[in-house]
CSV table of C-alpha atoms in Angstrom, one decimal:
chain,number,residue,atom,x,y,z
S,1,PHE,CA,-31.4,-0.2,48.4
S,2,GLU,CA,-33.4,1.2,51.6
S,3,VAL,CA,-32.5,3.9,51.6
S,4,VAL,CA,-33.3,4.7,48.2
S,5,SER,CA,-36.7,3.1,48.2
S,6,GLY,CA,-37.6,4.6,51.3
S,7,PHE,CA,-36.2,8.2,49.5
S,8,ALA,CA,-38.1,7.2,45.6
S,9,LEU,CA,-41.3,6.7,47.2
S,10,ILE,CA,-41.2,10.0,49.4
S,11,ALA,CA,-41.8,12.6,46.0
S,12,PRO,CA,-45.8,10.5,44.8
S,13,ILE,CA,-46.5,10.6,48.5
S,14,MET,CA,-45.6,14.2,48.6
S,15,ILE,CA,-47.3,14.7,45.7
S,16,ILE,CA,-50.7,12.0,46.7
S,17,GLY,CA,-50.2,13.9,50.6
S,18,SER,CA,-51.6,10.6,52.4
S,19,LEU,CA,-49.4,7.7,53.4
S,20,SER,CA,-52.8,5.9,52.7
S,21,LEU,CA,-53.0,3.0,49.7
S,22,ILE,CA,-56.6,3.4,49.3
S,23,ASP,CA,-55.5,7.7,48.9
S,24,ILE,CA,-53.4,6.6,46.7
S,25,ASN,CA,-55.2,4.2,44.9
S,26,ASN,CA,-58.7,7.0,44.1
S,27,TYR,CA,-55.5,9.3,42.9
S,28,GLN,CA,-54.8,7.4,40.4
S,29,ASP,CA,-58.7,7.4,39.7
S,30,GLY,CA,-59.0,9.0,36.4
S,31,GLY,CA,-57.2,6.1,34.1
S,32,ILE,CA,-53.7,5.6,32.4
S,33,GLY,CA,-53.2,9.0,31.8
S,34,SER,CA,-53.2,10.0,35.8
S,35,TRP,CA,-51.7,8.3,37.1
S,36,ILE,CA,-47.7,8.2,38.9
S,37,ILE,CA,-45.8,6.6,37.1
S,38,TRP,CA,-45.7,10.3,34.1
S,39,GLN,CA,-45.6,12.8,36.9
S,40,GLN,CA,-42.7,10.5,38.8
S,41,PRO,CA,-41.5,8.4,36.3
S,42,LEU,CA,-37.3,8.6,37.9
S,43,ALA,CA,-39.1,7.6,41.4
S,44,PHE,CA,-40.9,4.5,39.6
S,45,LEU,CA,-37.6,3.8,38.0
S,46,LEU,CA,-35.1,4.3,41.7
S,47,PHE,CA,-38.2,2.6,43.5
S,48,GLY,CA,-37.5,-0.2,40.7
S,49,ILE,CA,-33.9,-0.9,41.1
S,50,GLY,CA,-34.3,-1.0,45.4
S,51,ILE,CA,-36.8,-3.4,44.4
S,52,PHE,CA,-34.2,-5.7,42.7
S,53,VAL,CA,-32.6,-6.0,45.1
S,54,GLU,CA,-35.1,-6.8,47.6
S,55,THR,CA,-36.0,-9.4,46.8
S,56,ASN,CA,-32.3,-10.9,46.0
S,57,ARG,CA,-33.2,-11.5,42.6
S,58,THR,CA,-30.3,-12.4,39.0
S,59,PRO,CA,-28.4,-8.9,38.4
S,60,PHE,CA,-28.0,-7.6,42.3
S,61,ASP,CA,-28.4,-11.2,44.6
S,62,LEU,CA,-25.5,-10.4,46.1
S,63,LEU,CA,-26.0,-12.9,49.8
S,64,GLU,CA,-26.4,-16.3,46.9
S,65,ASN,CA,-25.2,-17.4,43.6
S,66,GLU,CA,-26.7,-20.1,42.2
S,67,THR,CA,-23.1,-21.5,41.0
S,68,GLU,CA,-21.0,-21.1,43.5
S,69,ILE,CA,-23.4,-21.3,46.6
S,70,VAL,CA,-21.3,-23.6,49.1
S,71,ALA,CA,-22.6,-22.8,52.7
S,72,GLY,CA,-25.5,-21.3,54.1
S,73,TYR,CA,-28.9,-22.4,53.6
S,74,GLY,CA,-28.8,-23.5,50.5
S,75,THR,CA,-27.2,-25.8,51.3
S,76,GLU,CA,-28.5,-27.3,54.5
S,77,TYR,CA,-32.0,-27.6,52.9
S,78,SER,CA,-33.2,-30.0,51.1
S,79,GLY,CA,-37.6,-31.5,49.5
S,80,MET,CA,-39.9,-29.1,51.4
S,81,ARG,CA,-38.1,-26.7,53.4
S,82,TRP,CA,-35.6,-26.1,50.9
S,83,GLY,CA,-39.0,-25.2,48.4
S,84,MET,CA,-40.2,-23.1,51.6
S,85,PHE,CA,-37.8,-21.1,50.5
S,86,PHE,CA,-37.9,-20.8,47.3
S,87,ILE,CA,-42.0,-20.1,47.5
S,88,GLY,CA,-40.9,-17.7,49.8
S,89,GLU,CA,-38.5,-15.5,47.3
S,90,TYR,CA,-41.6,-15.2,45.3
S,91,ALA,CA,-44.8,-14.8,47.8
S,92,ASN,CA,-41.7,-11.6,48.2
S,93,MET,CA,-41.7,-10.6,44.4
S,94,PHE,CA,-45.0,-11.1,44.5
S,95,THR,CA,-45.8,-8.5,47.1
S,96,ALA,CA,-43.1,-6.2,45.9
S,97,SER,CA,-44.7,-6.8,41.7
S,98,PHE,CA,-48.3,-5.9,43.9
S,99,LEU,CA,-46.7,-2.6,45.6
S,100,ILE,CA,-45.7,-1.0,42.7
S,101,SER,CA,-48.4,-1.6,41.2
S,102,LEU,CA,-50.8,0.0,43.2
S,103,ILE,CA,-48.7,3.0,43.7
S,104,PHE,CA,-47.0,4.0,40.6
S,105,LEU,CA,-49.7,1.9,37.8
S,106,GLY,CA,-53.0,3.1,39.2
S,107,GLY,CA,-54.2,0.3,41.3
S,108,PHE,CA,-57.7,-1.9,41.1
S,109,ASN,CA,-58.6,1.2,39.0
S,110,PRO,CA,-60.0,-0.5,35.2
S,111,ILE,CA,-58.6,0.2,32.1
S,112,TRP,CA,-60.7,1.0,29.9
S,113,PHE,CA,-62.9,-2.8,29.3
S,114,ILE,CA,-60.7,-4.4,31.8
S,115,PRO,CA,-61.6,-4.1,36.2
S,116,GLY,CA,-60.0,-3.2,38.3
S,117,GLY,CA,-59.8,-6.8,39.4
S,118,LEU,CA,-58.6,-8.1,36.3
S,119,ALA,CA,-56.1,-4.4,35.7
S,120,ILE,CA,-54.7,-5.3,38.3
S,121,LEU,CA,-53.7,-8.5,38.7
S,122,LEU,CA,-52.4,-8.8,34.8
S,123,LYS,CA,-50.3,-5.3,35.9
S,124,VAL,CA,-48.9,-7.5,39.3
S,125,SER,CA,-48.6,-10.6,36.9
S,126,PHE,CA,-46.7,-8.3,33.5
S,127,LEU,CA,-44.6,-7.4,36.4
S,128,ILE,CA,-43.5,-10.5,37.5
S,129,PHE,CA,-43.1,-11.4,33.7
S,130,PHE,CA,-39.6,-8.9,33.6
S,131,PHE,CA,-38.4,-9.4,37.0
S,132,MET,CA,-38.3,-13.3,35.3
S,133,TRP,CA,-37.1,-11.6,31.8
S,134,VAL,CA,-34.7,-9.7,33.2
S,135,ARG,CA,-33.1,-12.4,35.6
S,136,ALA,CA,-32.8,-14.3,32.7
S,137,ALA,CA,-31.6,-11.7,30.8
S,138,TRP,CA,-28.9,-9.7,32.7
S,139,PRO,CA,-25.4,-10.7,34.3
S,140,HIS,CA,-24.6,-10.7,37.4
S,141,VAL,CA,-23.5,-6.9,39.2
S,142,ARG,CA,-19.9,-7.3,41.5
S,143,PRO,CA,-21.3,-5.9,45.1
S,144,ASP,CA,-18.3,-3.0,44.2
S,145,GLN,CA,-20.3,-2.2,41.5
S,146,LEU,CA,-23.9,-2.0,43.2
S,147,MET,CA,-22.9,0.2,46.5
S,148,TRP,CA,-21.3,2.5,43.1
S,149,LEU,CA,-24.2,2.7,41.7
S,150,CYS,CA,-26.5,2.4,44.7
S,151,TRP,CA,-24.5,5.4,46.9
S,152,LYS,CA,-23.1,7.2,44.1
S,153,VAL,CA,-25.8,7.6,41.5
S,154,LEU,CA,-29.5,6.6,42.7
S,155,MET,CA,-28.7,8.0,46.2
S,156,PRO,CA,-28.6,11.4,45.2
S,157,LEU,CA,-30.7,11.2,42.4
S,158,ALA,CA,-33.3,10.6,45.1
S,159,LEU,CA,-32.6,13.5,46.8
S,160,ILE,CA,-33.0,15.5,43.3
S,161,ASN,CA,-35.8,14.6,43.0
S,162,ILE,CA,-37.5,15.2,46.5
S,163,LEU,CA,-35.6,18.7,46.3
S,164,ILE,CA,-37.3,19.5,43.0
S,165,THR,CA,-40.1,17.9,43.6
S,166,GLY,CA,-41.1,19.7,47.1
S,167,LEU,CA,-39.5,22.7,44.6
S,168,VAL,CA,-42.5,22.3,41.9
S,169,LEU,CA,-45.2,22.0,44.9
S,170,LEU,CA,-44.7,24.6,46.9
C-alpha cells in the first residue's frame, strides 16, 4: 500500500509542480474551492485507504488482530512499555491526519472566519474521529481480500489517475 499511497500523491504534485509542503499549502490558499480534494478526489480516496492500511487501523490490521494475539510485542510488553507502543500508534494516526489535511484539505489556510491554526486542528480532529469511527463500525478484512483490493483495484486506479492528470496538464 506504500506504492498506492505514493502513486496517489504523484497526481497532486504534478498539478502543483512542487514537492514542498509550503508550496502545497500556498497553492490551496483560495478558500475551500481551491483545495486539492476537489481537483483530485480519486487521489484523496486512494491516499486515504493507503493511510488506513499503513496505520494498521482495525479494518486493515493484518499484522495484529487484538482478539487473536497470542504472540508478539502485544504479549511481551506490559505497563508503560506497552503504553508507548499504543501512544506510537496514535501518534502515527495524528501524523497521517495532519498530512492528509495539509495535502488535500487546504492545510493551514483559514476557512471563512476560522484562523489557519485552528482550521488545521479542526481538520485533523475530524480525521482522527473518522479513523476511530471506521475502527468501531467496519469488520476486519481478510488478507487475501486486502491484497486483491490493492493490486487489482487500487493500483490500476492510481496509474490511470496519473495518466489522466498528465494528459489534462498537457
